């Protein structure tokens, strides 16, 4: 892949593990300065220390890349703003945002507590909104920005036990639809990736043979493509098992 990100500053949320880690490593290997965000909590969103993010930063530095760790909880707007301010102070701008942080609180709808719904909406949907909001003005001022949001087939087709997650992931497509249009006034492009990969989130759901084919790194090329200068506008990109395909190009005008 020849795409490069020299001189660009990226934030990848939830980058201590799985997909986010793979995206952060891919960006750094291609020249971006990367904020590796992770609050380091348990999969249900509780607890937290950013050790996982610090470990990924070490990996990037060992490979000759430039990165810093950040422990913001994406469901807390003040913390997200502080992360963007820190990156801007250190490196001058935030040009690329990958909103990837996520948790699961799967339960059949009858058993789902209001708190299970609220927590997942807070992290995925509000958290994604906050990440966009915190970088938006800066991107508009500099007339450049690339944002990739993480959706899921669960948001489009539905998965048992995921009323909370599916609603949040469908909402993320709704957010992308508006930001992609408003961003067009300046050179801000907002797209979504719908990944199928073996991560902490999917390991309990899929058989080992399937997981072996689904490395998180297989998703990264789709994300890097949507972060590049020639990114599409308003696309849902399905990615998995070493290939990626457009699920839906909503519009291409302006590309
Ligand atoms: P996947 O790679 O499929 O997204 P993972 O569970 O491996 O699933 O990775 C998600 C990452 O998001 C985890 O490292 C987790 O700590 C992080 N994360 C979860 N909630 C938050 C949050 N509120 N703020 C920042 N990071 C979070």
PDB file of N, CA, C and O in Angstrom, residues 28 58 88 121 164 175 177 218:
ATOM      1  N   UNK A  28       0.833   4.833  12.002  1.00  0.00           N
ATOM      2  CA  UNK A  28       2.188   5.222  12.407  1.00  0.00           C
ATOM      3  C   UNK A  28       3.220   4.697  11.416  1.00  0.00           C
ATOM      4  O   UNK A  28       4.177   5.399  11.071  1.00  0.00           O
ATOM      5  N   UNK A  58       4.558   2.074  22.925  1.00  0.00           N
ATOM      6  CA  UNK A  58       5.903   1.478  22.953  1.00  0.00           C
ATOM      7  C   UNK A  58       6.183   0.718  21.658  1.00  0.00           C
ATOM      8  O   UNK A  58       7.259   0.830  21.083  1.00  0.00           O
ATOM      9  N   UNK A  88      -3.156  18.846  19.818  1.00  0.00           N
ATOM     10  CA  UNK A  88      -2.984  20.069  19.031  1.00  0.00           C
ATOM     11  C   UNK A  88      -1.808  20.882  19.573  1.00  0.00           C
ATOM     12  O   UNK A  88      -1.019  21.445  18.808  1.00  0.00           O
ATOM     13  N   UNK A 121     -24.936   3.290  24.590  1.00  0.00           N
ATOM     14  CA  UNK A 121     -25.207   4.512  23.828  1.00  0.00           C
ATOM     15  C   UNK A 121     -24.177   5.587  24.188  1.00  0.00           C
ATOM     16  O   UNK A 121     -23.658   6.293  23.313  1.00  0.00           O
ATOM     17  N   UNK A 164     -29.084  -2.578  22.318  1.00  0.00           N
ATOM     18  CA  UNK A 164     -28.334  -1.364  22.672  1.00  0.00           C
ATOM     19  C   UNK A 164     -27.248  -1.057  21.629  1.00  0.00           C
ATOM     20  O   UNK A 164     -27.177   0.050  21.085  1.00  0.00           O
ATOM     21  N   UNK A 175     -25.275   9.791  12.065  1.00  0.00           N
ATOM     22  CA  UNK A 175     -24.331  10.881  12.344  1.00  0.00           C
ATOM     23  C   UNK A 175     -23.430  11.121  11.129  1.00  0.00           C
ATOM     24  O   UNK A 175     -23.234  12.265  10.692  1.00  0.00           O
ATOM     25  N   UNK A 177     -24.047  10.479   8.048  1.00  0.00           N
ATOM     26  CA  UNK A 177     -24.803  11.058   6.935  1.00  0.00           C
ATOM     27  C   UNK A 177     -24.852  12.577   6.998  1.00  0.00           C
ATOM     28  O   UNK A 177     -24.766  13.256   5.975  1.00  0.00           O
ATOM     29  N   UNK A 218      -6.650  -6.969   9.004  1.00  0.00           N
ATOM     30  CA  UNK A 218      -7.326  -7.079   7.704  1.00  0.00           C
ATOM     31  C   UNK A 218      -8.299  -5.921   7.483  1.00  0.00           C
ATOM     32  O   UNK A 218      -8.697  -5.636   6.350  1.00  0.00           O
TER      33      UNK A 218
END
